[in-house]
Short mmCIF file of C-alpha atoms in Angstrom, two decimals:
data_model
loop_
_atom_site.label_atom_id
_atom_site.label_comp_id
_atom_site.label_asym_id
_atom_site.label_seq_id
_atom_site.Cartn_x
_atom_site.Cartn_y
_atom_site.Cartn_z
CA UNK A 16 -26.44 26.89 0.21
CA UNK A 17 -28.90 24.01 2.18
CA UNK A 18 -29.17 23.92 5.45
CA UNK A 19 -29.99 20.09 5.90
CA UNK A 20 -29.61 19.36 9.62
CA UNK A 21 -29.50 22.46 12.42
CA UNK A 22 -28.27 20.09 15.70
CA UNK A 23 -27.02 23.07 17.25
CA UNK A 24 -28.15 26.66 17.76
CA UNK A 25 -24.09 27.35 16.42
CA UNK A 26 -24.52 26.38 13.91
CA UNK A 27 -28.48 27.87 12.78
CA UNK A 28 -26.46 30.75 14.01
CA UNK A 29 -23.53 30.23 11.44
CA UNK A 30 -26.90 29.41 8.82
CA UNK A 31 -28.47 32.68 9.39
CA UNK A 32 -25.31 34.53 9.02
CA UNK A 33 -24.78 32.85 5.62
CA UNK A 34 -28.61 33.94 4.87
CA UNK A 35 -27.65 37.30 5.95
CA UNK A 36 -24.36 37.76 3.62
CA UNK A 37 -25.85 36.24 0.74
CA UNK A 38 -29.28 38.83 0.80
CA UNK A 39 -26.67 41.22 1.46
CA UNK A 40 -28.45 41.87 5.81
CA UNK A 41 -26.60 42.86 8.35
CA UNK A 42 -27.09 40.48 11.54
CA UNK A 43 -26.74 41.54 15.52
CA UNK A 44 -26.70 37.81 17.71
CA UNK A 45 -27.32 38.10 21.46
CA UNK A 46 -25.61 34.92 22.74
CA UNK A 47 -26.71 34.03 25.76
CA UNK A 48 -25.24 30.61 27.24
CA UNK A 49 -26.55 29.14 30.90
CA UNK A 50 -29.52 27.49 32.43
CA UNK A 51 -29.86 30.58 35.00
CA UNK A 52 -28.75 33.26 31.05
CA UNK A 53 -31.12 31.39 28.61
CA UNK A 54 -35.30 32.43 29.01
CA UNK A 55 -37.05 29.42 29.09
CA UNK A 56 -35.19 28.91 32.09
CA UNK A 57 -35.86 31.50 34.39
CA UNK A 58 -36.52 28.72 37.87
CA UNK A 59 -32.85 28.23 37.43
CA UNK A 60 -30.38 28.71 40.63
CA UNK A 61 -28.63 31.98 39.98
CA UNK A 62 -25.05 30.51 38.21
CA UNK A 63 -26.18 27.87 37.31
CA UNK A 64 -24.64 26.47 34.21
CA UNK A 65 -25.78 23.14 33.07
CA UNK A 66 -29.18 21.74 33.22
CA UNK A 67 -30.08 19.65 35.29
CA UNK A 68 -29.44 16.34 32.67
CA UNK A 69 -25.10 17.60 32.69
CA UNK A 70 -25.64 20.01 28.95
CA UNK A 71 -25.02 23.98 28.84
CA UNK A 72 -28.36 25.13 27.28
CA UNK A 73 -27.39 27.83 24.01
CA UNK A 74 -30.14 30.34 22.89
CA UNK A 75 -29.24 33.21 20.73
CA UNK A 76 -31.31 36.42 19.64
CA UNK A 77 -30.48 37.53 15.82
CA UNK A 78 -32.06 40.54 14.45
CA UNK A 79 -32.25 41.22 10.89
CA UNK A 80 -31.83 45.21 9.03
CA UNK A 81 -33.88 45.90 5.99
CA UNK A 82 -37.08 45.65 5.47
CA UNK A 83 -38.93 43.66 6.16
CA UNK A 84 -38.53 43.88 10.10
CA UNK A 85 -37.03 40.41 11.10
CA UNK A 86 -35.65 38.65 14.41
CA UNK A 87 -35.13 35.53 15.16
CA UNK A 88 -34.86 33.93 18.81
CA UNK A 89 -33.29 30.52 19.06
CA UNK A 90 -34.23 28.36 21.79
CA UNK A 91 -32.02 25.60 22.93
CA UNK A 92 -34.89 22.81 22.83
CA UNK A 93 -34.28 22.81 18.61
CA UNK A 94 -37.41 25.30 17.98
CA UNK A 95 -36.91 29.04 16.75
CA UNK A 96 -40.15 32.22 17.34
CA UNK A 97 -39.42 34.01 14.45
CA UNK A 98 -40.37 37.73 13.76
CA UNK A 99 -41.74 39.80 10.73
CA UNK A 100 -42.73 42.68 10.99
CA UNK A 101 -44.09 41.79 14.12
CA UNK A 102 -46.18 38.89 12.76
CA UNK A 103 -44.59 36.19 15.54
CA UNK A 104 -44.52 32.82 14.78
CA UNK A 105 -43.70 30.06 17.10
CA UNK A 106 -42.32 26.51 17.11
CA UNK A 107 -40.56 27.47 13.93
CA UNK A 108 -38.12 23.81 14.28
CA UNK A 109 -34.53 24.99 13.71
CA UNK A 110 -33.29 23.08 10.77
CA UNK A 111 -36.59 25.24 9.34
CA UNK A 112 -35.34 28.59 10.13
CA UNK A 113 -32.77 29.27 6.44
CA UNK A 114 -35.51 27.47 4.22
CA UNK A 115 -38.34 30.17 5.92
CA UNK A 116 -35.65 33.52 6.12
CA UNK A 117 -35.39 32.60 2.21
CA UNK A 118 -38.67 32.33 1.69
CA UNK A 119 -39.29 35.72 3.50
CA UNK A 120 -36.26 37.36 1.72
CA UNK A 121 -36.35 35.49 -1.43
CA UNK A 122 -40.32 37.10 -2.12
CA UNK A 123 -42.67 33.90 -1.24
CA UNK A 124 -43.90 35.09 1.86
CA UNK A 125 -47.32 37.15 1.27
CA UNK A 126 -50.07 38.25 3.21
CA UNK A 127 -53.47 36.92 2.17
CA UNK A 128 -57.31 37.74 3.68
CA UNK A 129 -58.54 40.68 4.21
CA UNK A 130 -57.62 43.63 5.85
CA UNK A 131 -61.42 44.71 7.66
CA UNK A 132 -62.34 42.70 8.67
CA UNK A 133 -59.61 42.01 10.90
CA UNK A 134 -58.63 38.67 9.09
CA UNK A 135 -55.39 39.35 7.24
CA UNK A 136 -52.44 36.71 8.10
CA UNK A 137 -48.76 36.53 6.70
CA UNK A 138 -48.02 32.92 5.11
CA UNK A 139 -44.67 32.01 4.60
CA UNK A 140 -43.94 28.78 2.61
CA UNK A 141 -41.66 26.29 2.54
CA UNK A 142 -40.10 23.66 0.57
CA UNK A 143 -42.22 20.40 0.81
CA UNK A 144 -45.57 21.39 1.19
CA UNK A 145 -44.73 23.33 4.97
CA UNK A 146 -47.01 26.73 5.24
CA UNK A 147 -46.91 28.53 8.42
CA UNK A 148 -49.30 30.83 9.01
CA UNK A 149 -49.57 34.14 11.54
CA UNK A 150 -52.61 36.26 12.05
CA UNK A 151 -51.92 39.90 11.40
CA UNK A 152 -52.68 41.68 14.27
CA UNK A 153 -51.60 45.19 13.75
CA UNK A 154 -54.45 47.73 13.20
CA UNK A 155 -51.68 49.57 10.79
CA UNK A 156 -49.37 46.94 9.24
CA UNK A 157 -46.41 47.87 7.73
CA UNK A 158 -45.98 48.92 4.66
CA UNK A 159 -44.29 45.64 3.16
CA UNK A 160 -47.28 43.37 4.94
CA UNK A 161 -49.78 45.23 3.03
CA UNK A 162 -47.61 45.31 -0.47
CA UNK A 163 -47.12 41.56 -0.65
CA UNK A 164 -50.49 41.08 0.00
CA UNK A 165 -51.63 38.67 -2.13
CA UNK A 166 -55.66 37.84 -3.75
CA UNK A 167 -58.16 34.98 -1.23
#
């Protein structure tokens, strides 16, 4: 199923749960609602639910079981941080999260580069020639990262 536009955190969580079911994964979701509960609003007064513009921020953290280990933090501003085996991708557009997960679980995501000197990258291609790429900073990459290596 395609998810062309995910206007809310709730719709993104629903899309992630559909993908988890499709790939036989369990999704554990933790949600924070309110300006005093979301991670980017640490300056909000206690018990302040609304942002100054009157909106109610909604953030979610989703952990997906299995290999690779995947965690998604959906921010109220419309972006996400996705960690794949501890490799973190910041500022992924919320609309791109389903395609990102399909790339990881569908076998398109891969590592490229050399283990030594450090230069191993996790590459996650998306439809439309979009590619997300992050350096693997762990001195001990997981077996999944090493198994999904492609020649440079």
